[in-house]
PDB file of C-alpha atoms in Angstrom:
ATOM      1  CA  MET A   1     -23.872 -12.418  -6.418  1.00  0.00           C
ATOM      2  CA  SER A   2     -24.668  -8.724  -7.031  1.00  0.00           C
ATOM      3  CA  LEU A   3     -24.123  -5.543  -5.031  1.00  0.00           C
ATOM      4  CA  ASP A   4     -27.349  -4.283  -3.409  1.00  0.00           C
ATOM      5  CA  ARG A   5     -27.419  -0.455  -4.345  1.00  0.00           C
ATOM      6  CA  GLU A   6     -29.823   0.370  -1.556  1.00  0.00           C
ATOM      7  CA  VAL A   7     -27.505  -1.036   1.066  1.00  0.00           C
ATOM      8  CA  VAL A   8     -24.485   0.897  -0.418  1.00  0.00           C
ATOM      9  CA  GLU A   9     -26.535   4.059  -0.335  1.00  0.00           C
ATOM     10  CA  TYR A  10     -27.486   3.549   3.245  1.00  0.00           C
ATOM     11  CA  LEU A  11     -24.069   2.867   4.278  1.00  0.00           C
ATOM     12  CA  SER A  12     -22.900   5.967   2.459  1.00  0.00           C
ATOM     13  CA  ARG A  13     -25.377   8.148   4.398  1.00  0.00           C
ATOM     14  CA  GLU A  14     -24.619   6.384   7.760  1.00  0.00           C
ATOM     15  CA  ARG A  15     -20.878   6.508   7.553  1.00  0.00           C
ATOM     16  CA  GLY A  16     -20.282   9.470   5.401  1.00  0.00           C
ATOM     17  CA  ILE A  17     -18.353   7.469   2.796  1.00  0.00           C
ATOM     18  CA  ASP A  18     -18.835   8.104  -0.880  1.00  0.00           C
ATOM     19  CA  SER A  19     -20.927   5.227  -2.526  1.00  0.00           C
ATOM     20  CA  ALA A  20     -18.165   4.669  -5.116  1.00  0.00           C
ATOM     21  CA  PHE A  21     -15.563   3.747  -2.350  1.00  0.00           C
ATOM     22  CA  ILE A  22     -18.023   1.278  -0.755  1.00  0.00           C
ATOM     23  CA  GLU A  23     -18.646  -0.291  -4.169  1.00  0.00           C
ATOM     24  CA  LYS A  24     -14.953  -0.543  -4.915  1.00  0.00           C
ATOM     25  CA  ASP A  25     -14.254  -2.008  -1.492  1.00  0.00           C
ATOM     26  CA  TRP A  26     -16.749  -4.737  -2.233  1.00  0.00           C
ATOM     27  CA  HIS A  27     -15.222  -5.689  -5.502  1.00  0.00           C
ATOM     28  CA  ALA A  28     -11.656  -5.419  -4.000  1.00  0.00           C
ATOM     29  CA  VAL A  29     -12.624  -8.048  -1.295  1.00  0.00           C
ATOM     30  CA  ARG A  30     -14.057 -10.251  -4.034  1.00  0.00           C
ATOM     31  CA  VAL A  31     -10.675 -10.183  -5.853  1.00  0.00           C
ATOM     32  CA  LEU A  32      -8.949 -10.841  -2.482  1.00  0.00           C
ATOM     33  CA  LYS A  33     -11.181 -13.862  -1.966  1.00  0.00           C
ATOM     34  CA  ALA A  34     -10.355 -15.250  -5.382  1.00  0.00           C
ATOM     35  CA  LEU A  35      -6.660 -14.841  -4.945  1.00  0.00           C
ATOM     36  CA  SER A  36      -6.722 -16.374  -1.511  1.00  0.00           C
ATOM     37  CA  GLY A  37      -7.663 -19.617  -3.272  1.00  0.00           C
ATOM     38  CA  HIS A  38      -4.900 -19.269  -5.776  1.00  0.00           C
ATOM     39  CA  SER A  39      -1.616 -21.164  -5.254  1.00  0.00           C
ATOM     40  CA  HIS A  40       1.574 -21.820  -7.133  1.00  0.00           C
ATOM     41  CA  GLU A  41       4.299 -24.245  -6.122  1.00  0.00           C
ATOM     42  CA  GLY A  42       7.148 -22.765  -4.232  1.00  0.00           C
ATOM     43  CA  ILE A  43       5.446 -19.403  -4.064  1.00  0.00           C
ATOM     44  CA  THR A  44       3.537 -17.630  -1.324  1.00  0.00           C
ATOM     45  CA  THR A  45       1.521 -14.509  -2.144  1.00  0.00           C
ATOM     46  CA  ILE A  46       1.411 -11.791   0.628  1.00  0.00           C
ATOM     47  CA  PHE A  47      -1.023  -9.003   0.885  1.00  0.00           C
ATOM     48  CA  THR A  48       0.619  -5.618   1.691  1.00  0.00           C
ATOM     49  CA  GLY A  49       0.213  -1.907   1.336  1.00  0.00           C
ATOM     50  CA  GLY A  50      -2.328   0.539   2.736  1.00  0.00           C
ATOM     51  CA  THR A  51      -5.353  -1.821   2.062  1.00  0.00           C
ATOM     52  CA  SER A  52      -3.901  -4.623   4.082  1.00  0.00           C
ATOM     53  CA  LEU A  53      -3.284  -2.141   6.999  1.00  0.00           C
ATOM     54  CA  SER A  54      -6.983  -1.050   6.783  1.00  0.00           C
ATOM     55  CA  LYS A  55      -8.801  -4.190   5.724  1.00  0.00           C
ATOM     56  CA  GLY A  56      -6.546  -6.819   7.216  1.00  0.00           C
ATOM     57  CA  ARG A  57      -5.478  -5.060  10.543  1.00  0.00           C
ATOM     58  CA  GLY A  58      -7.707  -2.112  11.181  1.00  0.00           C
ATOM     59  CA  LEU A  59      -4.670   0.166  11.555  1.00  0.00           C
ATOM     60  CA  LEU A  60      -5.716   2.723   9.033  1.00  0.00           C
ATOM     61  CA  LYS A  61      -9.028   4.424   8.386  1.00  0.00           C
ATOM     62  CA  ARG A  62      -8.479   5.462   4.728  1.00  0.00           C
ATOM     63  CA  PHE A  63      -9.158   4.045   1.416  1.00  0.00           C
ATOM     64  CA  SER A  64      -6.646   2.810  -1.077  1.00  0.00           C
ATOM     65  CA  GLU A  65      -6.748   2.955  -4.827  1.00  0.00           C
ATOM     66  CA  ASP A  66      -5.270  -0.467  -5.294  1.00  0.00           C
ATOM     67  CA  LEU A  67      -4.326  -3.945  -3.895  1.00  0.00           C
ATOM     68  CA  ASP A  68      -0.611  -4.616  -3.371  1.00  0.00           C
ATOM     69  CA  PHE A  69       1.180  -7.930  -3.012  1.00  0.00           C
ATOM     70  CA  ARG A  70       4.584  -9.335  -2.310  1.00  0.00           C
ATOM     71  CA  VAL A  71       5.585 -12.754  -3.875  1.00  0.00           C
ATOM     72  CA  ARG A  72       7.882 -14.781  -1.674  1.00  0.00           C
ATOM     73  CA  PHE A  73       9.967 -17.483  -3.489  1.00  0.00           C
ATOM     74  CA  HIS A  74      10.866 -20.430  -1.266  1.00  0.00           C
ATOM     75  CA  GLU A  75      13.379 -22.226  -3.387  1.00  0.00           C
ATOM     76  CA  ALA A  76      16.812 -20.956  -4.534  1.00  0.00           C
ATOM     77  CA  LYS A  77      16.857 -20.456  -8.195  1.00  0.00           C
ATOM     78  CA  THR A  78      19.206 -19.549 -11.013  1.00  0.00           C
ATOM     79  CA  LYS A  79      18.249 -16.335 -12.839  1.00  0.00           C
ATOM     80  CA  ASN A  80      16.801 -18.390 -15.721  1.00  0.00           C
ATOM     81  CA  GLN A  81      14.770 -20.621 -13.480  1.00  0.00           C
ATOM     82  CA  LEU A  82      13.534 -17.619 -11.456  1.00  0.00           C
ATOM     83  CA  LYS A  83      12.479 -15.799 -14.591  1.00  0.00           C
ATOM     84  CA  LYS A  84      10.524 -19.011 -15.757  1.00  0.00           C
ATOM     85  CA  LYS A  85       8.906 -19.163 -12.244  1.00  0.00           C
ATOM     86  CA  LYS A  86       7.874 -15.497 -12.266  1.00  0.00           C
ATOM     87  CA  SER A  87       6.324 -15.943 -15.793  1.00  0.00           C
ATOM     88  CA  ALA A  88       4.369 -19.115 -14.795  1.00  0.00           C
ATOM     89  CA  PHE A  89       3.158 -17.505 -11.544  1.00  0.00           C
ATOM     90  CA  ARG A  90       1.931 -14.286 -13.408  1.00  0.00           C
ATOM     91  CA  LEU A  91       0.166 -16.538 -16.093  1.00  0.00           C
ATOM     92  CA  SER A  92      -1.599 -18.713 -13.573  1.00  0.00           C
ATOM     93  CA  LEU A  93      -2.706 -15.669 -11.514  1.00  0.00           C
ATOM     94  CA  ILE A  94      -4.092 -13.985 -14.662  1.00  0.00           C
ATOM     95  CA  GLU A  95      -6.158 -17.169 -15.305  1.00  0.00           C
ATOM     96  CA  ALA A  96      -7.429 -17.024 -11.698  1.00  0.00           C
ATOM     97  CA  LEU A  97      -8.611 -13.392 -12.233  1.00  0.00           C
ATOM     98  CA  ARG A  98     -10.276 -14.208 -15.411  1.00  0.00           C
ATOM     99  CA  GLN A  99     -12.569 -16.640 -13.488  1.00  0.00           C
ATOM    100  CA  ILE A 100     -14.061 -13.878 -11.170  1.00  0.00           C
ATOM    101  CA  ASP A 101     -17.548 -12.889 -12.418  1.00  0.00           C
ATOM    102  CA  ASP A 102     -17.861  -9.166 -13.530  1.00  0.00           C
ATOM    103  CA  ILE A 103     -14.117  -8.587 -13.357  1.00  0.00           C
ATOM    104  CA  SER A 104     -12.447  -7.928 -16.745  1.00  0.00           C
ATOM    105  CA  PHE A 105      -9.211  -6.844 -18.210  1.00  0.00           C
ATOM    106  CA  ASP A 106      -7.392  -6.946 -21.550  1.00  0.00           C
ATOM    107  CA  ASP A 107      -3.770  -7.959 -22.247  1.00  0.00           C
ATOM    108  CA  ASP A 108      -2.945  -4.371 -22.535  1.00  0.00           C
ATOM    109  CA  ASP A 109      -4.033  -3.791 -18.982  1.00  0.00           C
ATOM    110  CA  VAL A 110      -1.116  -6.157 -17.846  1.00  0.00           C
ATOM    111  CA  LYS A 111       2.107  -4.163 -17.271  1.00  0.00           C
ATOM    112  CA  VAL A 112       5.279  -6.151 -16.631  1.00  0.00           C
ATOM    113  CA  ASP A 113       8.688  -5.062 -15.544  1.00  0.00           C
ATOM    114  CA  GLY A 114      11.688  -6.555 -13.792  1.00  0.00           C
ATOM    115  CA  LEU A 115      10.378  -5.615 -10.339  1.00  0.00           C
ATOM    116  CA  GLY A 116       6.931  -7.312 -10.873  1.00  0.00           C
ATOM    117  CA  PHE A 117       3.715  -6.662 -12.684  1.00  0.00           C
ATOM    118  CA  LYS A 118       0.403  -4.791 -12.147  1.00  0.00           C
ATOM    119  CA  ILE A 119      -3.046  -5.213 -13.794  1.00  0.00           C
ATOM    120  CA  GLN A 120      -5.891  -2.739 -14.121  1.00  0.00           C
ATOM    121  CA  LEU A 121      -9.174  -4.462 -13.439  1.00  0.00           C
ATOM    122  CA  THR A 122     -12.561  -3.226 -14.607  1.00  0.00           C
ATOM    123  CA  TYR A 123     -15.710  -3.934 -12.620  1.00  0.00           C
ATOM    124  CA  PRO A 124     -19.413  -2.912 -13.240  1.00  0.00           C
ATOM    125  CA  LYS A 125     -20.147   0.341 -11.536  1.00  0.00           C
ATOM    126  CA  LEU A 126     -23.378   1.572 -10.005  1.00  0.00           C
ATOM    127  CA  PHE A 127     -21.886   4.829  -8.958  1.00  0.00           C
ATOM    128  CA  ASP A 128     -19.554   7.393 -10.478  1.00  0.00           C
ATOM    129  CA  ALA A 129     -16.147   7.773  -8.977  1.00  0.00           C
ATOM    130  CA  PRO A 130     -15.238  11.190  -7.387  1.00  0.00           C
ATOM    131  CA  ASN A 131     -12.894  13.441  -9.256  1.00  0.00           C
ATOM    132  CA  GLY A 132      -9.280  12.433  -8.935  1.00  0.00           C
ATOM    133  CA  ILE A 133     -10.050   8.898  -8.040  1.00  0.00           C
ATOM    134  CA  ARG A 134      -8.913   5.936 -10.255  1.00  0.00           C
ATOM    135  CA  PRO A 135     -12.159   4.534 -11.675  1.00  0.00           C
ATOM    136  CA  ASP A 136     -10.732   0.952 -11.853  1.00  0.00           C
ATOM    137  CA  LEU A 137      -9.013  -1.335  -9.446  1.00  0.00           C
ATOM    138  CA  GLN A 138      -5.225  -1.769  -9.789  1.00  0.00           C
ATOM    139  CA  ILE A 139      -3.544  -4.855  -8.455  1.00  0.00           C
ATOM    140  CA  GLU A 140       0.291  -4.929  -8.199  1.00  0.00           C
ATOM    141  CA  PHE A 141       2.596  -7.750  -7.428  1.00  0.00           C
ATOM    142  CA  SER A 142       6.196  -7.011  -6.319  1.00  0.00           C
ATOM    143  CA  PHE A 143       8.981  -9.481  -6.470  1.00  0.00           C
ATOM    144  CA  THR A 144      10.918  -7.779  -3.756  1.00  0.00           C
ATOM    145  CA  GLN A 145      11.376 -10.365  -1.035  1.00  0.00           C
ATOM    146  CA  PRO A 146       9.712  -9.842   2.364  1.00  0.00           C
ATOM    147  CA  ARG A 147      12.060  -9.318   5.248  1.00  0.00           C
ATOM    148  CA  LEU A 148       9.801 -10.007   8.175  1.00  0.00           C
ATOM    149  CA  GLU A 149       7.271 -12.763   8.874  1.00  0.00           C
ATOM    150  CA  GLU A 150       3.728 -12.431   7.570  1.00  0.00           C
ATOM    151  CA  GLU A 151       0.593 -13.123   9.517  1.00  0.00           C
ATOM    152  CA  TYR A 152      -2.762 -14.518   8.436  1.00  0.00           C
ATOM    153  CA  ARG A 153      -5.775 -12.071   8.837  1.00  0.00           C
ATOM    154  CA  GLU A 154      -9.392 -12.177   7.977  1.00  0.00           C
ATOM    155  CA  ILE A 155     -10.816  -9.537   5.622  1.00  0.00           C
ATOM    156  CA  THR A 156     -14.422  -8.150   5.520  1.00  0.00           C
ATOM    157  CA  SER A 157     -16.099  -5.701   3.151  1.00  0.00           C
ATOM    158  CA  PHE A 158     -17.998  -2.723   4.461  1.00  0.00           C
ATOM    159  CA  VAL A 159     -21.114  -4.445   3.073  1.00  0.00           C
ATOM    160  CA  ALA A 160     -20.540  -7.768   4.906  1.00  0.00           C
ATOM    161  CA  GLU A 161     -19.652  -5.866   8.100  1.00  0.00           C
ATOM    162  CA  TYR A 162     -22.921  -3.991   7.919  1.00  0.00           C
ATOM    163  CA  LYS A 163     -24.804  -7.208   7.279  1.00  0.00           C
ATOM    164  CA  ASN A 164     -23.046  -8.825  10.275  1.00  0.00           C
ATOM    165  CA  GLU A 165     -21.657 -11.540   7.873  1.00  0.00           C
ATOM    166  CA  GLN A 166     -18.616 -13.711   8.246  1.00  0.00           C
ATOM    167  CA  PRO A 167     -15.322 -12.307   6.706  1.00  0.00           C
ATOM    168  CA  GLU A 168     -15.375 -12.997   3.079  1.00  0.00           C
ATOM    169  CA  ALA A 169     -11.708 -13.641   2.740  1.00  0.00           C
ATOM    170  CA  GLY A 170      -8.402 -14.487   4.613  1.00  0.00           C
ATOM    171  CA  PHE A 171      -4.974 -13.631   3.495  1.00  0.00           C
ATOM    172  CA  LEU A 172      -1.325 -13.642   4.648  1.00  0.00           C
ATOM    173  CA  CYS A 173      -0.458 -10.089   5.410  1.00  0.00           C
ATOM    174  CA  LEU A 174       2.937  -8.477   5.450  1.00  0.00           C
ATOM    175  CA  SER A 175       4.084  -7.239   8.828  1.00  0.00           C
ATOM    176  CA  PRO A 176       2.875  -3.720   9.531  1.00  0.00           C
ATOM    177  CA  LEU A 177       6.303  -2.794  10.851  1.00  0.00           C
ATOM    178  CA  GLU A 178       7.844  -3.722   7.497  1.00  0.00           C
ATOM    179  CA  ILE A 179       5.193  -1.721   5.693  1.00  0.00           C
ATOM    180  CA  ALA A 180       6.010   1.328   7.866  1.00  0.00           C
ATOM    181  CA  ALA A 181       9.769   0.841   7.111  1.00  0.00           C
ATOM    182  CA  ASP A 182       9.014   0.721   3.344  1.00  0.00           C
ATOM    183  CA  LYS A 183       6.761   3.816   3.639  1.00  0.00           C
ATOM    184  CA  PHE A 184       9.544   5.743   5.435  1.00  0.00           C
ATOM    185  CA  SER A 185      12.021   4.980   2.707  1.00  0.00           C
ATOM    186  CA  SER A 186       9.476   5.634  -0.039  1.00  0.00           C
ATOM    187  CA  LEU A 187       8.404   9.108   1.306  1.00  0.00           C
ATOM    188  CA  VAL A 188      12.062  10.149   1.409  1.00  0.00           C
ATOM    189  CA  TRP A 189      13.122   9.343  -2.124  1.00  0.00           C
ATOM    190  CA  ARG A 190       9.680  10.355  -3.595  1.00  0.00           C
ATOM    191  CA  VAL A 191      10.009  13.805  -2.099  1.00  0.00           C
ATOM    192  CA  LEU A 192      13.616  14.301  -2.857  1.00  0.00           C
ATOM    193  CA  LYS A 193      13.231  13.101  -6.413  1.00  0.00           C
ATOM    194  CA  ARG A 194       9.928  14.866  -7.089  1.00  0.00           C
ATOM    195  CA  ASN A 195       9.183  16.850 -10.181  1.00  0.00           C
ATOM    196  CA  ARG A 196       5.746  18.328 -10.306  1.00  0.00           C
ATOM    197  CA  GLU A 197       5.987  18.873 -13.946  1.00  0.00           C
ATOM    198  CA  ASP A 198       6.437  15.133 -14.605  1.00  0.00           C
ATOM    199  CA  ALA A 199       3.432  13.566 -16.195  1.00  0.00           C
ATOM    200  CA  LYS A 200       3.735  10.769 -13.633  1.00  0.00           C
ATOM    201  CA  ASP A 201       3.856  13.072 -10.665  1.00  0.00           C
ATOM    202  CA  ASP A 202       1.773  11.562  -7.820  1.00  0.00           C
ATOM    203  CA  PRO A 203       0.662  13.837  -4.983  1.00  0.00           C
ATOM    204  CA  ALA A 204      -0.794  10.816  -3.331  1.00  0.00           C
ATOM    205  CA  MET A 205       2.726  10.030  -2.131  1.00  0.00           C
ATOM    206  CA  LEU A 206       1.593  11.957   0.920  1.00  0.00           C
ATOM    207  CA  ARG A 207      -0.271   8.831   1.961  1.00  0.00           C
ATOM    208  CA  HIS A 208       3.066   7.682   3.338  1.00  0.00           C
ATOM    209  CA  LEU A 209       3.349  10.697   5.687  1.00  0.00           C
ATOM    210  CA  HIS A 210      -0.153  10.073   6.812  1.00  0.00           C
ATOM    211  CA  ASP A 211       0.247   6.346   7.306  1.00  0.00           C
ATOM    212  CA  LEU A 212       3.526   6.613   9.232  1.00  0.00           C
ATOM    213  CA  CYS A 213       1.746   8.778  11.858  1.00  0.00           C
ATOM    214  CA  ALA A 214      -1.121   6.098  12.019  1.00  0.00           C
ATOM    215  CA  LEU A 215       1.457   3.507  12.574  1.00  0.00           C
ATOM    216  CA  GLN A 216       3.381   5.179  15.270  1.00  0.00           C
ATOM    217  CA  GLY A 217       2.147   2.688  17.870  1.00  0.00           C
ATOM    218  CA  VAL A 218       3.550  -0.215  15.783  1.00  0.00           C
ATOM    219  CA  ILE A 219       6.849   1.521  15.256  1.00  0.00           C
ATOM    220  CA  ALA A 220       7.179   2.401  19.024  1.00  0.00           C
ATOM    221  CA  GLU A 221       6.730  -1.297  19.926  1.00  0.00           C
ATOM    222  CA  ASN A 222       9.882  -2.296  18.159  1.00  0.00           C
ATOM    223  CA  ASP A 223      11.715   0.759  17.072  1.00  0.00           C
ATOM    224  CA  GLN A 224      15.095  -0.833  16.656  1.00  0.00           C
ATOM    225  CA  LEU A 225      13.731  -3.388  14.148  1.00  0.00           C
ATOM    226  CA  PHE A 226      11.949  -0.584  12.376  1.00  0.00           C
ATOM    227  CA  VAL A 227      15.139   1.341  11.978  1.00  0.00           C
ATOM    228  CA  ALA A 228      16.914  -1.727  10.697  1.00  0.00           C
ATOM    229  CA  THR A 229      14.174  -2.551   8.337  1.00  0.00           C
ATOM    230  CA  ALA A 230      13.898   0.958   6.961  1.00  0.00           C
ATOM    231  CA  LEU A 231      17.654   1.019   6.323  1.00  0.00           C
ATOM    232  CA  GLU A 232      17.469  -2.168   4.328  1.00  0.00           C
ATOM    233  CA  SER A 233      14.479  -0.939   2.490  1.00  0.00           C
ATOM    234  CA  PHE A 234      16.223   2.343   1.591  1.00  0.00           C
ATOM    235  CA  ALA A 235      19.488   0.510   0.632  1.00  0.00           C
ATOM    236  CA  GLN A 236      17.431  -1.583  -1.792  1.00  0.00           C
ATOM    237  CA  ASP A 237      15.589   1.517  -3.171  1.00  0.00           C
ATOM    238  CA  GLN A 238      19.030   3.175  -3.735  1.00  0.00           C
ATOM    239  CA  GLU A 239      20.076   0.453  -6.035  1.00  0.00           C
ATOM    240  CA  ARG A 240      17.579   1.734  -8.551  1.00  0.00           C
ATOM    241  CA  PRO A 241      18.742   4.877 -10.440  1.00  0.00           C
ATOM    242  CA  ASN A 242      15.426   6.560 -10.476  1.00  0.00           C
ATOM    243  CA  ARG A 243      15.337   6.490  -6.652  1.00  0.00           C
ATOM    244  CA  GLN A 244      18.933   7.442  -5.802  1.00  0.00           C
ATOM    245  CA  VAL A 245      19.277  10.491  -3.586  1.00  0.00           C
ATOM    246  CA  LEU A 246      23.073  10.186  -2.812  1.00  0.00           C
ATOM    247  CA  LEU A 247      22.662  10.716   0.911  1.00  0.00           C
ATOM    248  CA  PRO A 248      22.424   8.420   3.915  1.00  0.00           C
ATOM    249  CA  LEU A 249      18.782   7.813   5.128  1.00  0.00           C
ATOM    250  CA  GLY A 250      19.226  10.071   8.209  1.00  0.00           C
ATOM    251  CA  GLU A 251      20.397  13.036   6.220  1.00  0.00           C
ATOM    252  CA  ALA A 252      17.947  12.351   3.378  1.00  0.00           C
ATOM    253  CA  ALA A 253      14.993  12.155   5.911  1.00  0.00           C
ATOM    254  CA  VAL A 254      15.976  15.496   7.491  1.00  0.00           C
ATOM    255  CA  LYS A 255      16.181  17.002   3.906  1.00  0.00           C
ATOM    256  CA  THR A 256      12.755  15.612   3.209  1.00  0.00           C
ATOM    257  CA  VAL A 257      11.334  17.328   6.196  1.00  0.00           C
ATOM    258  CA  THR A 258      12.918  20.599   5.140  1.00  0.00           C
ATOM    259  CA  ALA A 259      11.485  20.279   1.559  1.00  0.00           C
ATOM    260  CA  ILE A 260       7.987  19.591   2.842  1.00  0.00           C
ATOM    261  CA  GLN A 261       8.135  22.522   5.330  1.00  0.00           C
ATOM    262  CA  GLU A 262       9.335  24.978   2.686  1.00  0.00           C
ATOM    263  CA  ASP A 263       6.730  24.024   0.020  1.00  0.00           C
ATOM    264  CA  ALA A 264       3.251  25.200   0.988  1.00  0.00           C
ATOM    265  CA  LEU A 265       1.780  22.983  -1.700  1.00  0.00           C
ATOM    266  CA  TYR A 266       2.474  19.852   0.361  1.00  0.00           C
ATOM    267  CA  ARG A 267       0.005  20.931   3.049  1.00  0.00           C
ATOM    268  CA  GLN A 268      -2.640  21.488   0.400  1.00  0.00           C
ATOM    269  CA  GLU A 269      -1.887  18.149  -1.263  1.00  0.00           C
ATOM    270  CA  TYR A 270      -2.029  16.276   2.046  1.00  0.00           C
ATOM    271  CA  GLU A 271      -5.266  17.945   3.102  1.00  0.00           C
ATOM    272  CA  GLN A 272      -6.803  17.047  -0.263  1.00  0.00           C
ATOM    273  CA  PHE A 273      -5.739  13.456   0.097  1.00  0.00           C
ATOM    274  CA  VAL A 274      -7.041  13.079   3.643  1.00  0.00           C
ATOM    275  CA  ASP A 275     -10.396  14.758   2.698  1.00  0.00           C
ATOM    276  CA  ALA A 276     -10.922  12.526  -0.253  1.00  0.00           C
ATOM    277  CA  MET A 277      -9.557   9.273   1.363  1.00  0.00           C
ATOM    278  CA  SER A 278     -10.043   9.117   5.081  1.00  0.00           C
ATOM    279  CA  TYR A 279     -13.199   7.741   6.598  1.00  0.00           C
ATOM    280  CA  ALA A 280     -12.089   8.371  10.169  1.00  0.00           C
ATOM    281  CA  ASP A 281     -14.248  10.595  12.373  1.00  0.00           C
ATOM    282  CA  ASP A 282     -13.239  14.263  12.272  1.00  0.00           C
ATOM    283  CA  GLU A 283     -11.692  14.080  15.688  1.00  0.00           C
ATOM    284  CA  GLU A 284      -9.506  10.983  14.741  1.00  0.00           C
ATOM    285  CA  LYS A 285      -8.276  12.397  11.297  1.00  0.00           C
ATOM    286  CA  ILE A 286      -4.511  12.903  11.196  1.00  0.00           C
ATOM    287  CA  VAL A 287      -3.825  16.483  10.354  1.00  0.00           C
ATOM    288  CA  PHE A 288      -0.771  17.574   8.412  1.00  0.00           C
ATOM    289  CA  ASP A 289       1.085  19.260  11.301  1.00  0.00           C
ATOM    290  CA  GLU A 290       0.743  16.085  13.380  1.00  0.00           C
ATOM    291  CA  ALA A 291       1.893  13.846  10.605  1.00  0.00           C
ATOM    292  CA  LEU A 292       4.962  15.929   9.723  1.00  0.00           C
ATOM    293  CA  ALA A 293       5.962  16.313  13.299  1.00  0.00           C
ATOM    294  CA  HIS A 294       5.930  12.637  13.700  1.00  0.00           C
ATOM    295  CA  PHE A 295       8.092  12.110  10.595  1.00  0.00           C
ATOM    296  CA  GLN A 296      10.393  14.790  11.786  1.00  0.00           C
ATOM    297  CA  ASN A 297      10.817  13.045  15.154  1.00  0.00           C
ATOM    298  CA  LEU A 298      11.482   9.794  13.392  1.00  0.00           C
ATOM    299  CA  ALA A 299      14.080  11.463  11.201  1.00  0.00           C
ATOM    300  CA  HIS A 300      16.039  13.099  14.171  1.00  0.00           C
ATOM    301  CA  GLU A 301      15.576  10.554  16.927  1.00  0.00           C
ATOM    302  CA  LYS A 302      15.794   7.298  15.156  1.00  0.00           C
ATOM    303  CA  PHE A 303      18.075   7.958  12.167  1.00  0.00           C
ATOM    304  CA  CYS A 304      20.319  10.959  13.102  1.00  0.00           C
ATOM    305  CA  ALA A 305      20.881  10.221  16.826  1.00  0.00           C
ATOM    306  CA  GLN A 306      23.614   7.662  16.109  1.00  0.00           C
ATOM    307  CA  ASP A 307      25.312   5.871  13.396  1.00  0.00           C
ATOM    308  CA  PHE A 308      23.168   2.900  12.159  1.00  0.00           C
ATOM    309  CA  SER A 309      25.394   2.217   9.256  1.00  0.00           C
ATOM    310  CA  GLY A 310      26.103  -1.320  10.365  1.00  0.00           C
ATOM    311  CA  SER A 311      22.547  -2.179  11.461  1.00  0.00           C
ATOM    312  CA  SER A 312      20.911  -5.289   9.947  1.00  0.00           C
ATOM    313  CA  ILE A 313      18.023  -7.560  10.741  1.00  0.00           C
ATOM    314  CA  ASN A 314      18.991 -10.617  12.723  1.00  0.00           C
TER     315      ASN A 314
END
């Protein structure tokens, strides 16, 4: 099955979305469809991140550069057994990806570390990607164990949606509340540890500021669980030396607000990100001041109002 160029161009005009994004979305859903049929004994693969929030739940109206997954292990394992399980899962998943027509990658495109692995996938392109946008599709698998229950969601590409076709794929998706909690922790340590001179500096970290504002309804529905989950996420992040900020989450979050307020480049980077990645109507787009005000309220009202040091998820 090939992508219809005329359909993509029509959609681009009608929705004001760059054709390259619609093309990437179509291939991403093809990958999701293939992975939804992949299974490995004792393991559940869970779709997470910004793309799961937009494609699986309709909570975001922005593009994401990649597909993120969590890998849940159901059986208690020794370290050696778990290492073998992770390796076997990775190899079987790589084999499943190699079966997808027009999707390719080399061994050098597979990057493995103790936290998981990621793969750069190449697909045939009818359209050039805009400047600053990754030309390929990155998929990343994290071995960090989910804290909350996942939920099955159907997923439809923009092209299939336009054609009024059935969803192409279905996937277990991580709880949006857990994603919000992870994003809160991630924004804090990324801002406080940031070095713009670093070759790996990532201005797109401001997606977390944007997404937290978009998820404010989800957070408000169960704010105590959000706080507890964010504290656990932050505690786990702080076990990694490159993420340590040496402050409790509440203090670190307030310091993050100040750092963003005092650095005018953050506003510019945020606006560039939203202009490039959001497909919301102009009146629905989340502006910088709104997003920062929401994060500031979370920092002060949820994490500094009282001592949550003993909080945990029951």
